[in-house]
Amino acid sequence: MSLRAQLERRAAVFAAIRRFFAARGVLEVTTDLIHPYAPSDPFGRCLRAVDEQGADQGWLLPSPELAMKPLLAAGAGDIFQICKAFRAGESGPRHRPEFTLVEWYRNHWDYTALASETVDLINVVFPGLAETRYRYVELWGELLQMEPFALDVAALARRFAEAGKPPPPGGLSAREMRDLAFAELIEPRLPSGVVTVFDFPAEQTAMACRRDDDPRWALRFEVFVNGVEIANGYSEQNDSKLQRRAWREDNRERRARGLPERVPDEMLLAAIDTPGLPHCAGVALGFDRLLMVRDGR
């Protein structure tokens, strides 16, 4: 396929995504990619924007979330954007420091409704895929015969050996062990087609609401296509006190890992309080990854 044909095919997908949202009344917006604050994240590293004299200009956002939520609080309604995003230390076939996201928010929706719409959008780009749904804890039970919050380190090491993978390195926290086990032992065994996984550990997502019946779990979903993670979404936390607590918990983890703490985003916290972030759900979809999987790359 010629370069021109590839670019035309990519542009056609952008157009199809815009038609999808226009038909559903979701407004396209554009926000700044450089932000005064970095998002809460116990592990991730963000890129700084500096001028040619080395003066700090802010953070290059790994997602437009921090910039889009004040719009939601101000009454923008259902919104989406297609934009570049940035993450430090990303390299490999499926990871780059600069990539394209499709991110959108739905007022008065929960994460289950948004998960269904995410699958609808994926089928616009990659039609004909069957969907399978699981809860995170179900996958641990079926594939690892283990409960994620009752880690048996020796049994987990045996699972890695059975999968032909090196054992987990020493010194990992339980949180890191859960993340590694899911990525290395569960994701490769997901069925083909679209797989939606619900209710991840709350420790992984500071911005998500937690389940009322068991706050260890977040109202969060991930969508995989042919075993590749494509989208990550959740019911958004709109209680600033709980949001501050989650920020403190993430900073405690960062200190334990020898990483610099992150200053809470006071702009976002103020918007959550006044005029107030509505009950909503949001999702980020990796545009480049979806095209790679669709095209068999």
Short mmCIF file of N, CA and C in Angstrom, two decimals, residues 117-276:
data_model
loop_
_atom_site.label_atom_id
_atom_site.label_comp_id
_atom_site.label_asym_id
_atom_site.label_seq_id
_atom_site.Cartn_x
_atom_site.Cartn_y
_atom_site.Cartn_z
N GLU A 117 -20.51 1.58 24.81
CA GLU A 117 -20.29 2.54 23.73
C GLU A 117 -18.87 2.42 23.16
N THR A 118 -17.92 2.12 24.03
CA THR A 118 -16.54 1.93 23.56
C THR A 118 -16.47 0.78 22.56
N VAL A 119 -17.15 -0.31 22.87
CA VAL A 119 -17.19 -1.45 21.95
C VAL A 119 -17.88 -1.05 20.65
N ASP A 120 -18.92 -0.24 20.75
CA ASP A 120 -19.60 0.24 19.54
C ASP A 120 -18.62 1.01 18.64
N LEU A 121 -17.81 1.88 19.25
CA LEU A 121 -16.84 2.66 18.46
C LEU A 121 -15.78 1.74 17.85
N ILE A 122 -15.31 0.78 18.61
CA ILE A 122 -14.31 -0.15 18.08
C ILE A 122 -14.87 -0.88 16.86
N ASN A 123 -16.14 -1.22 16.91
CA ASN A 123 -16.74 -1.93 15.78
C ASN A 123 -16.92 -1.05 14.55
N VAL A 124 -16.90 0.26 14.73
CA VAL A 124 -16.90 1.16 13.58
C VAL A 124 -15.56 1.06 12.84
N VAL A 125 -14.48 0.98 13.62
CA VAL A 125 -13.13 0.90 13.04
C VAL A 125 -12.78 -0.51 12.62
N PHE A 126 -13.20 -1.49 13.41
CA PHE A 126 -12.82 -2.89 13.22
C PHE A 126 -14.09 -3.73 13.36
N PRO A 127 -14.94 -3.76 12.32
CA PRO A 127 -16.26 -4.39 12.43
C PRO A 127 -16.19 -5.91 12.51
N GLY A 128 -17.27 -6.46 13.07
CA GLY A 128 -17.45 -7.91 13.04
C GLY A 128 -16.82 -8.67 14.18
N LEU A 129 -16.36 -7.98 15.22
CA LEU A 129 -15.72 -8.67 16.34
C LEU A 129 -16.75 -9.03 17.41
N ALA A 130 -16.70 -10.26 17.88
CA ALA A 130 -17.55 -10.68 18.99
C ALA A 130 -16.96 -10.18 20.30
N GLU A 131 -17.84 -9.88 21.27
CA GLU A 131 -17.38 -9.39 22.57
C GLU A 131 -17.59 -10.43 23.65
N THR A 132 -16.59 -10.55 24.55
CA THR A 132 -16.68 -11.37 25.76
C THR A 132 -16.43 -10.47 26.95
N ARG A 133 -17.19 -10.68 28.04
CA ARG A 133 -17.05 -9.85 29.24
C ARG A 133 -16.62 -10.69 30.44
N TYR A 134 -15.73 -10.12 31.24
CA TYR A 134 -15.27 -10.76 32.47
C TYR A 134 -15.16 -9.71 33.56
N ARG A 135 -15.17 -10.17 34.80
CA ARG A 135 -14.70 -9.34 35.90
C ARG A 135 -13.24 -9.72 36.16
N TYR A 136 -12.47 -8.74 36.61
CA TYR A 136 -11.05 -8.93 36.89
C TYR A 136 -10.83 -10.15 37.80
N VAL A 137 -11.63 -10.24 38.87
CA VAL A 137 -11.43 -11.32 39.83
C VAL A 137 -11.76 -12.67 39.20
N GLU A 138 -12.68 -12.72 38.26
CA GLU A 138 -13.01 -13.97 37.57
C GLU A 138 -11.83 -14.49 36.78
N LEU A 139 -11.11 -13.59 36.11
CA LEU A 139 -9.95 -14.01 35.33
C LEU A 139 -8.86 -14.58 36.23
N TRP A 140 -8.67 -13.97 37.39
CA TRP A 140 -7.69 -14.51 38.33
C TRP A 140 -8.07 -15.92 38.76
N GLY A 141 -9.34 -16.13 39.02
CA GLY A 141 -9.78 -17.45 39.45
C GLY A 141 -9.68 -18.49 38.35
N GLU A 142 -10.12 -18.13 37.13
CA GLU A 142 -10.13 -19.09 36.03
C GLU A 142 -8.73 -19.41 35.50
N LEU A 143 -7.89 -18.38 35.39
CA LEU A 143 -6.59 -18.57 34.73
C LEU A 143 -5.44 -18.79 35.69
N LEU A 144 -5.56 -18.30 36.92
CA LEU A 144 -4.45 -18.45 37.88
C LEU A 144 -4.84 -19.25 39.11
N GLN A 145 -6.13 -19.60 39.24
CA GLN A 145 -6.61 -20.29 40.43
C GLN A 145 -6.16 -19.58 41.71
N MET A 146 -6.37 -18.26 41.72
CA MET A 146 -5.87 -17.44 42.81
C MET A 146 -6.80 -16.25 43.01
N GLU A 147 -6.82 -15.75 44.25
CA GLU A 147 -7.59 -14.55 44.57
C GLU A 147 -6.60 -13.37 44.58
N PRO A 148 -6.86 -12.29 43.84
CA PRO A 148 -5.84 -11.25 43.68
C PRO A 148 -5.43 -10.55 44.96
N PHE A 149 -6.30 -10.48 45.97
CA PHE A 149 -5.92 -9.81 47.21
C PHE A 149 -5.42 -10.79 48.27
N ALA A 150 -5.24 -12.05 47.89
CA ALA A 150 -4.65 -13.04 48.79
C ALA A 150 -3.51 -13.72 48.02
N LEU A 151 -2.50 -12.93 47.69
CA LEU A 151 -1.43 -13.42 46.83
C LEU A 151 -0.62 -14.52 47.51
N ASP A 152 -0.44 -15.61 46.79
CA ASP A 152 0.47 -16.68 47.18
C ASP A 152 1.69 -16.53 46.28
N VAL A 153 2.76 -15.93 46.81
CA VAL A 153 3.92 -15.59 46.00
C VAL A 153 4.55 -16.83 45.38
N ALA A 154 4.63 -17.93 46.17
CA ALA A 154 5.23 -19.16 45.65
C ALA A 154 4.38 -19.72 44.50
N ALA A 155 3.05 -19.72 44.69
CA ALA A 155 2.17 -20.22 43.63
C ALA A 155 2.25 -19.33 42.40
N LEU A 156 2.38 -18.03 42.61
CA LEU A 156 2.49 -17.12 41.48
C LEU A 156 3.79 -17.37 40.71
N ALA A 157 4.86 -17.63 41.44
CA ALA A 157 6.13 -17.95 40.78
C ALA A 157 6.00 -19.21 39.94
N ARG A 158 5.24 -20.20 40.42
CA ARG A 158 5.02 -21.42 39.64
C ARG A 158 4.23 -21.11 38.37
N ARG A 159 3.27 -20.22 38.47
CA ARG A 159 2.49 -19.84 37.28
C ARG A 159 3.39 -19.19 36.23
N PHE A 160 4.32 -18.37 36.67
CA PHE A 160 5.26 -17.76 35.72
C PHE A 160 6.12 -18.84 35.07
N ALA A 161 6.60 -19.80 35.86
CA ALA A 161 7.42 -20.88 35.31
C ALA A 161 6.62 -21.71 34.31
N GLU A 162 5.37 -22.02 34.64
CA GLU A 162 4.52 -22.80 33.73
C GLU A 162 4.29 -22.08 32.41
N ALA A 163 4.29 -20.74 32.46
CA ALA A 163 4.09 -19.95 31.25
C ALA A 163 5.40 -19.69 30.50
N GLY A 164 6.50 -20.25 31.01
CA GLY A 164 7.80 -20.05 30.36
C GLY A 164 8.36 -18.66 30.53
N LYS A 165 7.99 -18.00 31.61
CA LYS A 165 8.44 -16.63 31.86
C LYS A 165 9.34 -16.61 33.08
N PRO A 166 10.29 -15.66 33.14
CA PRO A 166 11.13 -15.56 34.33
C PRO A 166 10.29 -15.20 35.54
N PRO A 167 10.71 -15.64 36.73
CA PRO A 167 9.92 -15.35 37.94
C PRO A 167 9.88 -13.85 38.21
N PRO A 168 8.88 -13.39 38.95
CA PRO A 168 8.83 -11.97 39.30
C PRO A 168 10.07 -11.56 40.08
N PRO A 169 10.62 -10.38 39.79
CA PRO A 169 11.80 -9.95 40.55
C PRO A 169 11.47 -9.74 42.02
N GLY A 170 12.46 -9.90 42.87
CA GLY A 170 12.26 -9.71 44.29
C GLY A 170 11.99 -8.25 44.64
N GLY A 171 11.36 -8.06 45.79
CA GLY A 171 11.15 -6.71 46.28
C GLY A 171 9.91 -6.02 45.74
N LEU A 172 9.09 -6.70 44.92
CA LEU A 172 7.89 -6.06 44.41
C LEU A 172 6.81 -5.99 45.50
N SER A 173 6.08 -4.90 45.50
CA SER A 173 4.94 -4.79 46.41
C SER A 173 3.81 -5.68 45.88
N ALA A 174 2.81 -5.94 46.74
CA ALA A 174 1.66 -6.73 46.30
C ALA A 174 0.97 -6.06 45.11
N ARG A 175 0.91 -4.76 45.15
CA ARG A 175 0.30 -4.01 44.05
C ARG A 175 1.03 -4.25 42.74
N GLU A 176 2.36 -4.20 42.80
CA GLU A 176 3.16 -4.45 41.60
C GLU A 176 3.03 -5.89 41.13
N MET A 177 2.94 -6.82 42.07
CA MET A 177 2.78 -8.23 41.70
C MET A 177 1.47 -8.44 40.96
N ARG A 178 0.40 -7.80 41.44
CA ARG A 178 -0.89 -7.93 40.76
C ARG A 178 -0.82 -7.38 39.33
N ASP A 179 -0.20 -6.21 39.19
CA ASP A 179 -0.07 -5.60 37.86
C ASP A 179 0.72 -6.50 36.93
N LEU A 180 1.85 -7.02 37.41
CA LEU A 180 2.71 -7.86 36.58
C LEU A 180 2.03 -9.17 36.21
N ALA A 181 1.36 -9.78 37.17
CA ALA A 181 0.69 -11.05 36.90
C ALA A 181 -0.41 -10.87 35.86
N PHE A 182 -1.16 -9.78 35.95
CA PHE A 182 -2.23 -9.57 34.97
C PHE A 182 -1.64 -9.37 33.58
N ALA A 183 -0.58 -8.55 33.49
CA ALA A 183 0.01 -8.26 32.18
C ALA A 183 0.70 -9.47 31.57
N GLU A 184 1.39 -10.28 32.38
CA GLU A 184 2.20 -11.36 31.86
C GLU A 184 1.48 -12.70 31.78
N LEU A 185 0.54 -12.94 32.68
CA LEU A 185 -0.08 -14.26 32.77
C LEU A 185 -1.53 -14.29 32.32
N ILE A 186 -2.22 -13.17 32.39
CA ILE A 186 -3.64 -13.15 32.02
C ILE A 186 -3.87 -12.56 30.64
N GLU A 187 -3.31 -11.39 30.38
CA GLU A 187 -3.55 -10.75 29.08
C GLU A 187 -3.21 -11.65 27.89
N PRO A 188 -2.06 -12.38 27.91
CA PRO A 188 -1.76 -13.24 26.75
C PRO A 188 -2.75 -14.38 26.55
N ARG A 189 -3.56 -14.69 27.54
CA ARG A 189 -4.50 -15.81 27.44
C ARG A 189 -5.95 -15.35 27.20
N LEU A 190 -6.13 -14.07 26.99
CA LEU A 190 -7.48 -13.59 26.69
C LEU A 190 -7.91 -14.10 25.32
N PRO A 191 -9.19 -14.37 25.14
CA PRO A 191 -9.65 -14.85 23.83
C PRO A 191 -9.56 -13.76 22.78
N SER A 192 -9.62 -14.17 21.52
CA SER A 192 -9.58 -13.20 20.42
C SER A 192 -10.90 -12.44 20.36
N GLY A 193 -10.94 -11.43 19.52
CA GLY A 193 -12.10 -10.55 19.46
C GLY A 193 -11.99 -9.46 20.51
N VAL A 194 -13.14 -8.92 20.89
CA VAL A 194 -13.18 -7.86 21.91
C VAL A 194 -13.42 -8.50 23.27
N VAL A 195 -12.57 -8.16 24.23
CA VAL A 195 -12.73 -8.62 25.61
C VAL A 195 -12.82 -7.39 26.50
N THR A 196 -13.89 -7.28 27.28
CA THR A 196 -14.05 -6.18 28.22
C THR A 196 -13.93 -6.74 29.63
N VAL A 197 -13.04 -6.15 30.41
CA VAL A 197 -12.78 -6.59 31.78
C VAL A 197 -13.23 -5.48 32.72
N PHE A 198 -14.02 -5.84 33.73
CA PHE A 198 -14.60 -4.86 34.65
C PHE A 198 -14.03 -5.03 36.06
N ASP A 199 -14.08 -3.93 36.83
CA ASP A 199 -13.82 -3.92 38.27
C ASP A 199 -12.38 -4.29 38.61
N PHE A 200 -11.49 -3.36 38.32
CA PHE A 200 -10.07 -3.51 38.64
C PHE A 200 -9.80 -3.05 40.07
N PRO A 201 -8.65 -3.46 40.65
CA PRO A 201 -8.30 -2.96 41.98
C PRO A 201 -8.27 -1.44 42.02
N ALA A 202 -8.86 -0.86 43.05
CA ALA A 202 -8.92 0.61 43.16
C ALA A 202 -7.54 1.22 43.30
N GLU A 203 -6.58 0.46 43.79
CA GLU A 203 -5.21 0.96 43.96
C GLU A 203 -4.59 1.39 42.64
N GLN A 204 -5.13 0.93 41.52
CA GLN A 204 -4.54 1.22 40.22
C GLN A 204 -5.06 2.51 39.61
N THR A 205 -6.11 3.11 40.16
CA THR A 205 -6.77 4.23 39.49
C THR A 205 -7.24 5.25 40.51
N ALA A 206 -6.49 6.33 40.67
CA ALA A 206 -6.85 7.35 41.65
C ALA A 206 -8.09 8.13 41.26
N MET A 207 -8.38 8.24 39.96
CA MET A 207 -9.46 9.10 39.49
C MET A 207 -10.81 8.40 39.42
N ALA A 208 -10.88 7.11 39.73
CA ALA A 208 -12.12 6.35 39.56
C ALA A 208 -12.91 6.24 40.86
N CYS A 209 -14.24 6.13 40.73
CA CYS A 209 -15.08 5.79 41.88
C CYS A 209 -14.80 4.36 42.32
N ARG A 210 -15.07 4.11 43.59
CA ARG A 210 -14.92 2.76 44.12
C ARG A 210 -16.28 2.13 44.35
N ARG A 211 -16.31 0.81 44.36
CA ARG A 211 -17.57 0.11 44.59
C ARG A 211 -18.04 0.35 46.02
N ASP A 212 -19.34 0.65 46.18
CA ASP A 212 -19.89 0.91 47.50
C ASP A 212 -19.80 -0.32 48.40
N ASP A 213 -19.99 -1.52 47.81
CA ASP A 213 -20.01 -2.73 48.61
C ASP A 213 -18.62 -3.25 48.97
N ASP A 214 -17.59 -2.81 48.24
CA ASP A 214 -16.22 -3.25 48.52
C ASP A 214 -15.26 -2.24 47.90
N PRO A 215 -14.78 -1.27 48.70
CA PRO A 215 -13.96 -0.18 48.15
C PRO A 215 -12.58 -0.62 47.66
N ARG A 216 -12.25 -1.89 47.77
CA ARG A 216 -11.00 -2.37 47.17
C ARG A 216 -11.07 -2.33 45.65
N TRP A 217 -12.30 -2.28 45.11
CA TRP A 217 -12.50 -2.38 43.67
C TRP A 217 -12.96 -1.05 43.10
N ALA A 218 -12.42 -0.69 41.93
CA ALA A 218 -12.80 0.52 41.23
C ALA A 218 -13.84 0.22 40.16
N LEU A 219 -14.69 1.20 39.89
CA LEU A 219 -15.68 1.09 38.81
C LEU A 219 -14.97 1.43 37.50
N ARG A 220 -14.16 0.50 37.07
CA ARG A 220 -13.26 0.71 35.94
C ARG A 220 -13.33 -0.47 34.99
N PHE A 221 -13.12 -0.20 33.70
CA PHE A 221 -13.07 -1.26 32.70
C PHE A 221 -11.88 -1.05 31.78
N GLU A 222 -11.43 -2.14 31.18
CA GLU A 222 -10.46 -2.09 30.09
C GLU A 222 -11.00 -2.93 28.95
N VAL A 223 -10.69 -2.50 27.74
CA VAL A 223 -11.13 -3.23 26.54
C VAL A 223 -9.88 -3.69 25.79
N PHE A 224 -9.88 -4.97 25.43
CA PHE A 224 -8.79 -5.59 24.69
C PHE A 224 -9.33 -6.05 23.34
N VAL A 225 -8.50 -5.91 22.31
CA VAL A 225 -8.86 -6.43 20.99
C VAL A 225 -7.75 -7.38 20.57
N ASN A 226 -8.11 -8.64 20.38
CA ASN A 226 -7.14 -9.70 20.04
C ASN A 226 -5.95 -9.68 20.99
N GLY A 227 -6.25 -9.51 22.28
CA GLY A 227 -5.23 -9.59 23.31
C GLY A 227 -4.46 -8.32 23.58
N VAL A 228 -4.75 -7.24 22.86
CA VAL A 228 -4.03 -5.97 23.03
C VAL A 228 -4.94 -4.97 23.72
N GLU A 229 -4.44 -4.35 24.80
CA GLU A 229 -5.24 -3.34 25.50
C GLU A 229 -5.46 -2.13 24.58
N ILE A 230 -6.72 -1.74 24.43
CA ILE A 230 -7.09 -0.65 23.54
C ILE A 230 -7.67 0.53 24.30
N ALA A 231 -8.43 0.29 25.35
CA ALA A 231 -9.13 1.38 26.02
C ALA A 231 -9.20 1.13 27.52
N ASN A 232 -9.25 2.25 28.26
CA ASN A 232 -9.30 2.22 29.71
C ASN A 232 -10.27 3.30 30.16
N GLY A 233 -11.32 2.92 30.92
CA GLY A 233 -12.30 3.91 31.33
C GLY A 233 -12.87 3.60 32.70
N TYR A 234 -13.62 4.58 33.25
CA TYR A 234 -14.18 4.38 34.58
C TYR A 234 -15.25 5.42 34.89
N SER A 235 -16.03 5.13 35.92
CA SER A 235 -16.91 6.12 36.52
C SER A 235 -16.03 7.10 37.28
N GLU A 236 -16.19 8.39 36.98
CA GLU A 236 -15.26 9.39 37.47
C GLU A 236 -15.54 9.78 38.93
N GLN A 237 -14.47 9.91 39.69
CA GLN A 237 -14.58 10.35 41.07
C GLN A 237 -14.92 11.84 41.10
N ASN A 238 -16.03 12.21 41.73
CA ASN A 238 -16.38 13.62 41.79
C ASN A 238 -16.49 14.12 43.23
N ASP A 239 -15.80 13.46 44.13
CA ASP A 239 -15.69 13.89 45.53
C ASP A 239 -14.25 14.34 45.75
N SER A 240 -14.05 15.64 45.95
CA SER A 240 -12.68 16.16 46.03
C SER A 240 -11.93 15.62 47.25
N LYS A 241 -12.65 15.33 48.35
CA LYS A 241 -11.98 14.77 49.54
C LYS A 241 -11.41 13.39 49.23
N LEU A 242 -12.21 12.57 48.57
CA LEU A 242 -11.72 11.24 48.20
C LEU A 242 -10.61 11.34 47.16
N GLN A 243 -10.72 12.33 46.27
CA GLN A 243 -9.67 12.52 45.27
C GLN A 243 -8.36 12.90 45.91
N ARG A 244 -8.40 13.79 46.91
CA ARG A 244 -7.18 14.17 47.63
C ARG A 244 -6.58 12.97 48.36
N ARG A 245 -7.44 12.15 48.96
CA ARG A 245 -6.93 10.97 49.67
C ARG A 245 -6.23 10.02 48.70
N ALA A 246 -6.81 9.83 47.51
CA ALA A 246 -6.18 8.97 46.52
C ALA A 246 -4.84 9.54 46.08
N TRP A 247 -4.76 10.87 45.95
CA TRP A 247 -3.50 11.50 45.60
C TRP A 247 -2.44 11.22 46.67
N ARG A 248 -2.84 11.31 47.95
CA ARG A 248 -1.91 11.02 49.04
C ARG A 248 -1.44 9.57 49.00
N GLU A 249 -2.36 8.66 48.72
CA GLU A 249 -1.98 7.24 48.65
C GLU A 249 -1.00 6.99 47.51
N ASP A 250 -1.23 7.62 46.37
CA ASP A 250 -0.30 7.45 45.25
C ASP A 250 1.06 8.05 45.58
N ASN A 251 1.09 9.19 46.26
CA ASN A 251 2.37 9.80 46.63
C ASN A 251 3.11 8.94 47.66
N ARG A 252 2.37 8.28 48.54
CA ARG A 252 3.02 7.37 49.49
C ARG A 252 3.73 6.24 48.74
N GLU A 253 3.07 5.72 47.71
CA GLU A 253 3.69 4.67 46.89
C GLU A 253 4.90 5.22 46.14
N ARG A 254 4.80 6.43 45.63
CA ARG A 254 5.92 7.03 44.89
C ARG A 254 7.13 7.22 45.82
N ARG A 255 6.89 7.66 47.05
CA ARG A 255 7.99 7.80 48.01
C ARG A 255 8.66 6.47 48.26
N ALA A 256 7.85 5.42 48.42
CA ALA A 256 8.40 4.08 48.68
C ALA A 256 9.25 3.59 47.52
N ARG A 257 8.93 4.04 46.32
CA ARG A 257 9.68 3.63 45.13
C ARG A 257 10.82 4.59 44.79
N GLY A 258 11.01 5.61 45.61
CA GLY A 258 12.07 6.58 45.35
C GLY A 258 11.76 7.55 44.23
N LEU A 259 10.47 7.72 43.93
CA LEU A 259 10.05 8.65 42.88
C LEU A 259 9.60 9.97 43.50
N PRO A 260 9.76 11.07 42.78
CA PRO A 260 9.31 12.35 43.34
C PRO A 260 7.80 12.39 43.48
N GLU A 261 7.35 13.04 44.54
CA GLU A 261 5.91 13.19 44.73
C GLU A 261 5.33 14.14 43.69
N ARG A 262 4.02 14.03 43.49
CA ARG A 262 3.33 14.90 42.56
C ARG A 262 2.37 15.82 43.31
N VAL A 263 2.40 17.07 42.94
CA VAL A 263 1.55 18.07 43.58
C VAL A 263 0.12 17.87 43.10
N PRO A 264 -0.85 17.82 44.01
CA PRO A 264 -2.24 17.68 43.58
C PRO A 264 -2.66 18.80 42.63
N ASP A 265 -3.47 18.47 41.67
CA ASP A 265 -3.93 19.43 40.67
C ASP A 265 -5.04 20.28 41.29
N GLU A 266 -4.65 21.45 41.81
CA GLU A 266 -5.61 22.30 42.48
C GLU A 266 -6.66 22.86 41.52
N MET A 267 -6.30 23.01 40.26
CA MET A 267 -7.28 23.47 39.27
C MET A 267 -8.41 22.44 39.13
N LEU A 268 -8.03 21.18 39.05
CA LEU A 268 -9.03 20.12 38.93
C LEU A 268 -9.86 20.00 40.20
N LEU A 269 -9.20 20.02 41.36
CA LEU A 269 -9.92 19.87 42.62
C LEU A 269 -10.91 21.02 42.84
N ALA A 270 -10.51 22.22 42.42
CA ALA A 270 -11.43 23.35 42.52
C ALA A 270 -12.62 23.17 41.60
N ALA A 271 -12.37 22.64 40.40
CA ALA A 271 -13.47 22.42 39.45
C ALA A 271 -14.42 21.34 39.95
N ILE A 272 -13.88 20.32 40.62
CA ILE A 272 -14.73 19.27 41.17
C ILE A 272 -15.69 19.84 42.20
N ASP A 273 -15.21 20.83 42.99
CA ASP A 273 -16.03 21.42 44.04
C ASP A 273 -16.98 22.50 43.52
N THR A 274 -16.45 23.39 42.68
CA THR A 274 -17.22 24.55 42.22
C THR A 274 -16.92 24.80 40.75
N PRO A 275 -17.87 24.73 39.85
CA PRO A 275 -19.29 24.49 40.12
C PRO A 275 -19.66 23.04 40.40
N GLY A 276 -18.72 22.12 40.20
CA GLY A 276 -18.98 20.73 40.55
C GLY A 276 -18.93 19.80 39.35
#
